[in-house]
């Protein structure tokens, strides 16, 4: 069982159950079902949410989701606390563990969230680092499961940078045995160590993980086409990078190569006109705002699972899920 969530593969075999729980909990909540409204797994707990970078989705979805689970979110923006100024990450982790039920941390260097987790006695969730974005991948795979009843023949195509969002997307697809093809310009390959982990999972679960420099090859007959900004947070000084992404924009011409039931995904925020056109973002087949909504439901399942697995299991059983068969 995962104690922290630093990368999506920390969840191991429980990943699918966490997604099924989120899908069923969302349905139950929206239909006013007692299972969703009668349990408060975070009752009397405060969850500290530290941000070194800006956030819309992650911040709001955690704040609302924690409140709906009966807990209190405590958002700590860079500059609010001593972290990084006059106090080390390890001392901060030890102090915060005395007050909080869990900690979420959006940071620059992945080593920082690892260090926080290693020194914390409460669950730590990576809310985006330069290497991983597991909460995004959980919401993404939840959204894919909602859209495709059978994922055996689903092909996911990534077009863009070999970045943090791709890392967890490829791991998450491999964990569920979903084919993932990614097109990146030469020089922007994803981290080799992550690709090795994803390849091992893909082999175990019988799916393909394919790298190419050709967006058309990746998108060919794909059901899901996914992109992200070409310049991530922390890379603002690399403005020239954008010229290396000529031909990697997701537009209607590129999507002509996709399967007829294609869906477009983006973690957001989108830079319309760069990595994606308005026509694609606003197309009926764009599911980007479902993804954004699902950040909240997926994180509610993750938080309940990490903070109080017994209650998570009880709620899962009451929702009729065969998670533990
Ligand atoms: N997708 C995502 O993490 O968005 P924010 O940066 O707004 O949190
Ligand atoms: N790759 C982007 C994702 C933003 C949600 C970044 O790290 O800035």
mmCIF file of C-alpha atoms and ligand atoms in Angstrom:
data_model
loop_
_atom_site.group_PDB
_atom_site.id
_atom_site.type_symbol
_atom_site.label_atom_id
_atom_site.label_comp_id
_atom_site.label_asym_id
_atom_site.label_seq_id
_atom_site.Cartn_x
_atom_site.Cartn_y
_atom_site.Cartn_z
ATOM 1 C CA UNK A 1 0.000 0.000 0.000
ATOM 2 C CA UNK A 2 1.295 3.434 -0.920
ATOM 3 C CA UNK A 3 2.026 5.763 2.009
ATOM 4 C CA UNK A 4 2.812 8.736 -0.220
ATOM 5 C CA UNK A 5 2.047 9.633 -3.807
ATOM 6 C CA UNK A 6 5.133 10.990 -5.528
ATOM 7 C CA UNK A 7 4.607 9.349 -8.926
ATOM 8 C CA UNK A 8 1.550 7.495 -10.204
ATOM 9 C CA UNK A 9 3.261 4.077 -10.139
ATOM 10 C CA UNK A 10 3.521 4.373 -6.334
ATOM 11 C CA UNK A 11 -0.107 3.205 -6.322
ATOM 12 C CA UNK A 12 0.743 -0.200 -7.806
ATOM 13 C CA UNK A 13 -2.175 -2.608 -8.132
ATOM 14 C CA UNK A 14 -4.533 -0.300 -6.210
ATOM 15 C CA UNK A 15 -4.562 2.274 -9.037
ATOM 16 C CA UNK A 16 -7.577 0.838 -10.872
ATOM 17 C CA UNK A 17 -9.563 0.558 -7.626
ATOM 18 C CA UNK A 18 -8.761 4.192 -6.791
ATOM 19 C CA UNK A 19 -10.146 5.246 -10.190
ATOM 20 C CA UNK A 20 -13.260 3.051 -9.892
ATOM 21 C CA UNK A 21 -13.899 4.546 -6.425
ATOM 22 C CA UNK A 22 -13.582 8.072 -7.847
ATOM 23 C CA UNK A 23 -15.967 7.347 -10.734
ATOM 24 C CA UNK A 24 -18.569 5.770 -8.457
ATOM 25 C CA UNK A 25 -18.187 8.442 -5.757
ATOM 26 C CA UNK A 26 -18.709 11.183 -8.371
ATOM 27 C CA UNK A 27 -21.853 9.435 -9.587
ATOM 28 C CA UNK A 28 -23.115 8.927 -6.014
ATOM 29 C CA UNK A 29 -22.393 12.554 -5.075
ATOM 30 C CA UNK A 30 -24.239 13.906 -8.085
ATOM 31 C CA UNK A 31 -27.254 11.708 -7.448
ATOM 32 C CA UNK A 32 -27.417 12.771 -3.778
ATOM 33 C CA UNK A 33 -26.576 9.267 -2.542
ATOM 34 C CA UNK A 34 -25.944 8.899 1.237
ATOM 35 C CA UNK A 35 -22.707 6.970 0.663
ATOM 36 C CA UNK A 36 -21.093 10.054 -0.778
ATOM 37 C CA UNK A 37 -22.700 12.561 1.566
ATOM 38 C CA UNK A 38 -22.790 10.567 4.836
ATOM 39 C CA UNK A 39 -19.080 9.747 5.226
ATOM 40 C CA UNK A 40 -16.477 12.309 6.268
ATOM 41 C CA UNK A 41 -13.165 10.467 5.970
ATOM 42 C CA UNK A 42 -11.121 13.619 6.638
ATOM 43 C CA UNK A 43 -13.278 14.747 9.592
ATOM 44 C CA UNK A 44 -11.257 16.984 11.959
ATOM 45 C CA UNK A 45 -8.147 16.718 9.778
ATOM 46 C CA UNK A 46 -6.328 19.636 8.222
ATOM 47 C CA UNK A 47 -4.503 19.064 4.934
ATOM 48 C CA UNK A 48 -1.638 21.468 4.244
ATOM 49 C CA UNK A 49 -1.213 22.370 0.571
ATOM 50 C CA UNK A 50 2.137 24.008 -0.246
ATOM 51 C CA UNK A 51 2.625 25.792 -3.578
ATOM 52 C CA UNK A 52 5.959 27.038 -4.906
ATOM 53 C CA UNK A 53 4.339 27.627 -8.326
ATOM 54 C CA UNK A 54 0.940 29.023 -9.349
ATOM 55 C CA UNK A 55 -2.077 26.748 -9.686
ATOM 56 C CA UNK A 56 -5.748 26.992 -10.584
ATOM 57 C CA UNK A 57 -6.986 23.390 -10.924
ATOM 58 C CA UNK A 58 -4.782 21.715 -8.334
ATOM 59 C CA UNK A 59 -5.375 24.345 -5.692
ATOM 60 C CA UNK A 60 -9.131 24.708 -6.101
ATOM 61 C CA UNK A 61 -9.802 20.990 -6.621
ATOM 62 C CA UNK A 62 -7.856 20.110 -3.471
ATOM 63 C CA UNK A 63 -9.517 22.859 -1.417
ATOM 64 C CA UNK A 64 -13.038 21.880 -2.481
ATOM 65 C CA UNK A 65 -12.393 18.125 -2.374
ATOM 66 C CA UNK A 66 -10.869 18.247 1.123
ATOM 67 C CA UNK A 67 -13.818 20.316 2.403
ATOM 68 C CA UNK A 68 -16.320 17.871 0.867
ATOM 69 C CA UNK A 69 -14.574 15.024 2.721
ATOM 70 C CA UNK A 70 -15.019 16.867 6.034
ATOM 71 C CA UNK A 71 -11.453 18.167 6.292
ATOM 72 C CA UNK A 72 -9.983 21.660 6.270
ATOM 73 C CA UNK A 73 -7.576 22.689 3.525
ATOM 74 C CA UNK A 74 -4.745 24.982 4.569
ATOM 75 C CA UNK A 75 -3.182 26.516 1.477
ATOM 76 C CA UNK A 76 0.395 27.690 2.027
ATOM 77 C CA UNK A 77 1.806 29.789 -0.791
ATOM 78 C CA UNK A 78 5.505 30.260 -1.412
ATOM 79 C CA UNK A 79 6.577 32.998 0.954
ATOM 80 C CA UNK A 80 3.929 32.173 3.597
ATOM 81 C CA UNK A 81 6.137 29.763 5.514
ATOM 82 C CA UNK A 82 9.829 29.500 6.437
ATOM 83 C CA UNK A 83 10.439 26.650 3.942
ATOM 84 C CA UNK A 84 13.246 27.514 1.562
ATOM 85 C CA UNK A 85 14.162 30.653 3.480
ATOM 86 C CA UNK A 86 15.271 29.872 6.996
ATOM 87 C CA UNK A 87 14.105 26.289 7.450
ATOM 88 C CA UNK A 88 15.065 23.054 5.728
ATOM 89 C CA UNK A 89 12.623 20.736 3.979
ATOM 90 C CA UNK A 90 13.257 17.972 6.538
ATOM 91 C CA UNK A 91 12.598 20.182 9.585
ATOM 92 C CA UNK A 92 9.493 21.597 7.881
ATOM 93 C CA UNK A 93 8.228 18.037 7.273
ATOM 94 C CA UNK A 94 8.730 17.094 10.923
ATOM 95 C CA UNK A 95 6.947 20.213 12.181
ATOM 96 C CA UNK A 96 4.010 20.022 9.746
ATOM 97 C CA UNK A 97 3.500 16.323 10.579
ATOM 98 C CA UNK A 98 2.634 17.361 14.176
ATOM 99 C CA UNK A 99 -0.361 19.404 12.975
ATOM 100 C CA UNK A 100 -1.601 18.043 9.685
ATOM 101 C CA UNK A 101 -3.353 14.888 8.452
ATOM 102 C CA UNK A 102 -1.656 15.040 5.041
ATOM 103 C CA UNK A 103 0.490 17.384 2.958
ATOM 104 C CA UNK A 104 0.314 18.217 -0.735
ATOM 105 C CA UNK A 105 3.362 19.903 -2.253
ATOM 106 C CA UNK A 106 3.830 21.613 -5.641
ATOM 107 C CA UNK A 107 7.539 22.221 -6.098
ATOM 108 C CA UNK A 108 10.220 22.775 -8.698
ATOM 109 C CA UNK A 109 12.724 19.960 -8.063
ATOM 110 C CA UNK A 110 11.270 16.467 -7.644
ATOM 111 C CA UNK A 111 13.983 15.771 -5.039
ATOM 112 C CA UNK A 112 12.244 18.313 -2.780
ATOM 113 C CA UNK A 113 8.914 16.481 -2.602
ATOM 114 C CA UNK A 114 10.829 13.235 -2.061
ATOM 115 C CA UNK A 115 12.708 14.792 0.840
ATOM 116 C CA UNK A 116 9.484 16.141 2.337
ATOM 117 C CA UNK A 117 7.905 12.673 2.117
ATOM 118 C CA UNK A 118 10.958 10.954 3.603
ATOM 119 C CA UNK A 119 10.837 13.205 6.663
ATOM 120 C CA UNK A 120 7.075 13.370 7.131
ATOM 121 C CA UNK A 121 4.991 11.008 9.253
ATOM 122 C CA UNK A 122 1.769 11.864 7.404
ATOM 123 C CA UNK A 123 0.990 11.081 3.728
ATOM 124 C CA UNK A 124 2.610 13.422 1.197
ATOM 125 C CA UNK A 125 1.076 13.948 -2.252
ATOM 126 C CA UNK A 126 3.080 15.407 -5.120
ATOM 127 C CA UNK A 127 0.938 18.228 -6.516
ATOM 128 C CA UNK A 128 3.361 18.597 -9.504
ATOM 129 C CA UNK A 129 7.124 18.580 -9.624
ATOM 130 C CA UNK A 130 9.471 19.010 -12.574
ATOM 131 C CA UNK A 131 9.397 15.212 -13.021
ATOM 132 C CA UNK A 132 5.927 13.964 -12.075
ATOM 133 C CA UNK A 133 2.282 15.036 -11.935
ATOM 134 C CA UNK A 134 0.486 11.977 -10.529
ATOM 135 C CA UNK A 135 -2.767 13.753 -9.573
ATOM 136 C CA UNK A 136 -3.133 14.789 -13.205
ATOM 137 C CA UNK A 137 -2.580 11.218 -14.417
ATOM 138 C CA UNK A 138 -5.174 9.884 -11.964
ATOM 139 C CA UNK A 139 -7.758 12.361 -13.302
ATOM 140 C CA UNK A 140 -6.720 11.612 -16.891
ATOM 141 C CA UNK A 141 -7.135 7.854 -16.599
ATOM 142 C CA UNK A 142 -10.419 8.350 -14.730
ATOM 143 C CA UNK A 143 -11.599 10.455 -17.680
ATOM 144 C CA UNK A 144 -10.457 7.829 -20.188
ATOM 145 C CA UNK A 145 -12.309 5.090 -18.260
ATOM 146 C CA UNK A 146 -15.449 7.238 -18.230
ATOM 147 C CA UNK A 147 -15.247 7.684 -22.011
ATOM 148 C CA UNK A 148 -14.224 4.184 -23.089
ATOM 149 C CA UNK A 149 -16.021 1.238 -21.516
ATOM 150 C CA UNK A 150 -13.434 -1.158 -22.906
ATOM 151 C CA UNK A 151 -9.861 0.142 -23.014
ATOM 152 C CA UNK A 152 -8.365 -2.990 -24.631
ATOM 153 C CA UNK A 153 -8.154 -1.321 -28.053
ATOM 154 C CA UNK A 154 -7.712 2.266 -26.931
ATOM 155 C CA UNK A 155 -4.665 4.057 -28.285
ATOM 156 C CA UNK A 156 -3.437 7.194 -26.493
ATOM 157 C CA UNK A 157 -1.252 9.588 -28.503
ATOM 158 C CA UNK A 158 0.832 12.324 -26.896
ATOM 159 C CA UNK A 159 2.116 15.130 -29.124
ATOM 160 C CA UNK A 160 4.508 17.610 -27.545
ATOM 161 C CA UNK A 161 7.182 17.904 -24.893
ATOM 162 C CA UNK A 162 8.676 14.957 -22.989
ATOM 163 C CA UNK A 163 7.638 16.488 -19.675
ATOM 164 C CA UNK A 164 6.210 15.774 -16.221
ATOM 165 C CA UNK A 165 2.647 15.238 -17.497
ATOM 166 C CA UNK A 166 3.807 12.765 -20.162
ATOM 167 C CA UNK A 167 5.845 10.863 -17.541
ATOM 168 C CA UNK A 168 2.839 10.035 -15.385
ATOM 169 C CA UNK A 169 0.521 9.584 -18.367
ATOM 170 C CA UNK A 170 2.789 6.914 -19.878
ATOM 171 C CA UNK A 171 3.182 5.201 -16.496
ATOM 172 C CA UNK A 172 -0.574 5.319 -15.862
ATOM 173 C CA UNK A 173 -1.433 3.934 -19.319
ATOM 174 C CA UNK A 174 1.082 1.129 -18.848
ATOM 175 C CA UNK A 175 -0.368 0.334 -15.392
ATOM 176 C CA UNK A 176 -3.791 -0.217 -17.002
ATOM 177 C CA UNK A 177 -2.476 -1.954 -20.141
ATOM 178 C CA UNK A 178 -3.399 0.933 -22.474
ATOM 179 C CA UNK A 179 -1.240 1.595 -25.557
ATOM 180 C CA UNK A 180 0.578 4.926 -25.445
ATOM 181 C CA UNK A 181 2.419 6.428 -28.432
ATOM 182 C CA UNK A 182 4.268 9.676 -27.919
ATOM 183 C CA UNK A 183 5.647 12.067 -30.533
ATOM 184 C CA UNK A 184 8.308 14.469 -29.335
ATOM 185 C CA UNK A 185 10.844 16.610 -31.212
ATOM 186 C CA UNK A 186 14.431 15.303 -31.105
ATOM 187 C CA UNK A 187 16.125 16.547 -27.941
ATOM 188 C CA UNK A 188 12.923 16.649 -25.859
ATOM 189 C CA UNK A 189 12.734 12.977 -24.940
ATOM 190 C CA UNK A 190 11.166 11.992 -21.617
ATOM 191 C CA UNK A 191 13.397 10.947 -18.724
ATOM 192 C CA UNK A 192 15.052 7.577 -19.504
ATOM 193 C CA UNK A 193 14.520 6.205 -16.019
ATOM 194 C CA UNK A 194 10.766 6.917 -16.230
ATOM 195 C CA UNK A 195 10.569 5.338 -19.702
ATOM 196 C CA UNK A 196 12.255 2.211 -18.297
ATOM 197 C CA UNK A 197 9.683 2.019 -15.501
ATOM 198 C CA UNK A 198 6.847 2.538 -17.982
ATOM 199 C CA UNK A 199 8.250 -0.087 -20.365
ATOM 200 C CA UNK A 200 8.443 -2.657 -17.549
ATOM 201 C CA UNK A 201 4.802 -1.957 -16.623
ATOM 202 C CA UNK A 202 3.671 -2.046 -20.269
ATOM 203 C CA UNK A 203 5.370 -5.409 -20.754
ATOM 204 C CA UNK A 204 3.756 -6.788 -17.580
ATOM 205 C CA UNK A 205 0.295 -5.549 -18.608
ATOM 206 C CA UNK A 206 0.559 -6.368 -22.328
ATOM 207 C CA UNK A 207 0.455 -2.870 -23.806
ATOM 208 C CA UNK A 208 2.679 -0.878 -26.148
ATOM 209 C CA UNK A 209 4.780 2.171 -25.347
ATOM 210 C CA UNK A 210 6.072 3.709 -28.571
ATOM 211 C CA UNK A 211 8.307 6.762 -29.086
ATOM 212 C CA UNK A 212 8.421 8.656 -32.373
ATOM 213 C CA UNK A 213 9.424 12.052 -33.726
ATOM 214 C CA UNK A 214 6.475 12.000 -36.129
ATOM 215 C CA UNK A 215 3.176 13.445 -34.793
ATOM 216 C CA UNK A 216 1.197 11.876 -37.674
ATOM 217 C CA UNK A 217 2.524 8.396 -36.838
ATOM 218 C CA UNK A 218 1.577 8.829 -33.181
ATOM 219 C CA UNK A 219 -1.910 10.187 -33.944
ATOM 220 C CA UNK A 220 -2.678 7.546 -36.624
ATOM 221 C CA UNK A 221 -5.929 5.825 -35.539
ATOM 222 C CA UNK A 222 -5.533 7.135 -31.977
ATOM 223 C CA UNK A 223 -8.630 7.450 -29.779
ATOM 224 C CA UNK A 224 -7.118 9.960 -27.358
ATOM 225 C CA UNK A 225 -4.871 12.812 -28.477
ATOM 226 C CA UNK A 226 -3.155 14.619 -25.621
ATOM 227 C CA UNK A 227 -0.868 17.630 -25.502
ATOM 228 C CA UNK A 228 0.501 20.099 -22.961
ATOM 229 C CA UNK A 229 2.321 23.428 -23.077
ATOM 230 C CA UNK A 230 5.698 23.412 -24.809
ATOM 231 C CA UNK A 231 7.230 25.556 -22.053
ATOM 232 C CA UNK A 232 6.507 24.337 -18.535
ATOM 233 C CA UNK A 233 6.591 26.310 -15.299
ATOM 234 C CA UNK A 234 10.213 26.931 -14.391
ATOM 235 C CA UNK A 235 11.258 26.975 -18.073
ATOM 236 C CA UNK A 236 10.144 30.520 -18.822
ATOM 237 C CA UNK A 237 13.767 31.454 -19.636
ATOM 238 C CA UNK A 238 13.746 28.857 -22.472
ATOM 239 C CA UNK A 239 11.549 30.953 -24.814
ATOM 240 C CA UNK A 240 13.455 29.806 -27.930
ATOM 241 C CA UNK A 241 12.417 26.224 -27.189
ATOM 242 C CA UNK A 242 9.077 26.858 -28.877
ATOM 243 C CA UNK A 243 10.616 26.986 -32.380
ATOM 244 C CA UNK A 244 11.685 23.336 -31.979
ATOM 245 C CA UNK A 245 7.999 22.355 -31.809
ATOM 246 C CA UNK A 246 7.081 23.324 -35.382
ATOM 247 C CA UNK A 247 4.681 20.653 -36.649
ATOM 248 C CA UNK A 248 3.729 19.534 -33.137
ATOM 249 C CA UNK A 249 0.576 21.654 -32.796
ATOM 250 C CA UNK A 250 -2.641 19.668 -32.315
ATOM 251 C CA UNK A 251 -4.984 21.076 -34.971
ATOM 252 C CA UNK A 252 -7.822 19.706 -37.098
ATOM 253 C CA UNK A 253 -5.406 18.770 -39.885
ATOM 254 C CA UNK A 254 -3.393 16.533 -37.548
ATOM 255 C CA UNK A 255 -6.589 15.084 -36.069
ATOM 256 C CA UNK A 256 -7.709 13.966 -39.557
ATOM 257 C CA UNK A 257 -5.306 11.044 -38.931
ATOM 258 C CA UNK A 258 -6.991 10.004 -35.676
ATOM 259 C CA UNK A 259 -9.731 7.410 -35.136
ATOM 260 C CA UNK A 260 -13.238 8.668 -35.905
ATOM 261 C CA UNK A 261 -14.144 8.573 -32.169
ATOM 262 C CA UNK A 262 -11.137 10.708 -31.169
ATOM 263 C CA UNK A 263 -11.173 12.711 -27.942
ATOM 264 C CA UNK A 264 -8.837 15.588 -27.196
ATOM 265 C CA UNK A 265 -7.176 15.920 -23.787
ATOM 266 C CA UNK A 266 -4.995 18.612 -22.196
ATOM 267 C CA UNK A 267 -4.027 19.003 -18.550
ATOM 268 C CA UNK A 268 -4.553 22.791 -18.842
ATOM 269 C CA UNK A 269 -3.714 25.612 -18.699
ATOM 270 C CA UNK A 270 -3.564 25.618 -22.517
ATOM 271 C CA UNK A 271 -1.642 28.121 -24.595
ATOM 272 C CA UNK A 272 -4.184 28.381 -27.405
ATOM 273 C CA UNK A 273 -2.484 28.975 -30.732
ATOM 274 C CA UNK A 274 0.756 27.283 -29.626
ATOM 275 C CA UNK A 275 0.316 23.592 -28.813
ATOM 276 C CA UNK A 276 -3.410 23.510 -29.708
ATOM 277 C CA UNK A 277 -5.866 25.519 -31.767
ATOM 278 C CA UNK A 278 -9.166 27.031 -30.592
ATOM 279 C CA UNK A 279 -10.966 24.709 -33.015
ATOM 280 C CA UNK A 280 -9.662 21.640 -31.175
ATOM 281 C CA UNK A 281 -9.999 23.025 -27.643
ATOM 282 C CA UNK A 282 -13.625 24.016 -28.258
ATOM 283 C CA UNK A 283 -14.566 20.969 -30.358
ATOM 284 C CA UNK A 284 -17.379 18.679 -29.127
ATOM 285 C CA UNK A 285 -14.751 15.913 -28.865
ATOM 286 C CA UNK A 286 -12.629 17.943 -26.466
ATOM 287 C CA UNK A 287 -12.889 16.549 -22.915
ATOM 288 C CA UNK A 288 -10.467 18.966 -21.282
ATOM 289 C CA UNK A 289 -13.009 20.392 -18.832
ATOM 290 C CA UNK A 290 -14.127 16.900 -17.758
ATOM 291 C CA UNK A 291 -10.468 16.215 -17.021
ATOM 292 C CA UNK A 292 -10.265 19.402 -14.951
ATOM 293 C CA UNK A 293 -13.391 18.423 -12.980
ATOM 294 C CA UNK A 294 -12.058 14.914 -12.441
ATOM 295 C CA UNK A 295 -8.976 16.298 -10.691
ATOM 296 C CA UNK A 296 -11.262 16.807 -7.700
ATOM 297 C CA UNK A 297 -12.946 13.382 -7.700
ATOM 298 C CA UNK A 298 -9.697 11.498 -8.310
ATOM 299 C CA UNK A 299 -7.943 13.410 -5.517
ATOM 300 C CA UNK A 300 -10.849 12.720 -3.122
ATOM 301 C CA UNK A 301 -10.342 9.002 -3.719
ATOM 302 C CA UNK A 302 -6.556 9.354 -3.367
ATOM 303 C CA UNK A 303 -6.778 11.351 -0.134
ATOM 304 C CA UNK A 304 -9.258 8.942 1.445
ATOM 305 C CA UNK A 305 -7.113 5.989 0.368
ATOM 306 C CA UNK A 306 -3.887 7.480 1.743
ATOM 307 C CA UNK A 307 -5.275 8.926 4.988
ATOM 308 C CA UNK A 308 -7.821 6.259 5.998
ATOM 309 C CA UNK A 309 -7.652 3.108 3.888
ATOM 310 C CA UNK A 310 -10.175 1.279 6.080
ATOM 311 C CA UNK A 311 -12.847 3.922 5.429
ATOM 312 C CA UNK A 312 -11.889 3.997 1.725
ATOM 313 C CA UNK A 313 -12.445 0.223 1.567
ATOM 314 C CA UNK A 314 -15.717 0.420 3.509
ATOM 315 C CA UNK A 315 -17.036 3.137 1.223
ATOM 316 C CA UNK A 316 -15.888 1.162 -1.822
ATOM 317 C CA UNK A 317 -17.757 -1.910 -0.580
ATOM 318 C CA UNK A 318 -20.878 0.160 0.078
ATOM 319 C CA UNK A 319 -20.648 1.573 -3.447
ATOM 320 C CA UNK A 320 -20.669 -2.014 -4.709
ATOM 321 C CA UNK A 321 -17.115 -2.053 -6.043
ATOM 322 C CA UNK A 322 -15.277 -5.334 -6.322
ATOM 323 C CA UNK A 323 -11.956 -3.582 -5.740
ATOM 324 C CA UNK A 324 -10.534 -6.262 -3.464
ATOM 325 C CA UNK A 325 -11.608 -9.443 -5.326
HETATM 326 N N1 LIG B 1 -3.312 20.875 -14.604
HETATM 327 C C1 LIG B 1 -2.890 21.554 -13.545
HETATM 328 O O1 LIG B 1 -2.165 21.042 -12.695
HETATM 329 O O2 LIG B 1 -3.349 22.841 -13.481
HETATM 330 P P1 LIG B 1 -2.915 23.954 -12.441
HETATM 331 O O3 LIG B 1 -1.485 24.311 -12.734
HETATM 332 O O4 LIG B 1 -3.847 25.074 -12.650
HETATM 333 O O5 LIG B 1 -3.036 23.366 -11.050
HETATM 334 N N1 LIG B 2 3.966 20.700 -17.872
HETATM 335 C C1 LIG B 2 3.238 21.767 -17.209
HETATM 336 C C2 LIG B 2 2.013 21.235 -16.556
HETATM 337 C C3 LIG B 2 1.156 22.262 -15.909
HETATM 338 C C4 LIG B 2 -0.045 21.671 -15.232
HETATM 339 C C5 LIG B 2 4.135 22.429 -16.185
HETATM 340 O O1 LIG B 2 4.863 21.741 -15.466
HETATM 341 O O2 LIG B 2 4.122 23.668 -16.117
#
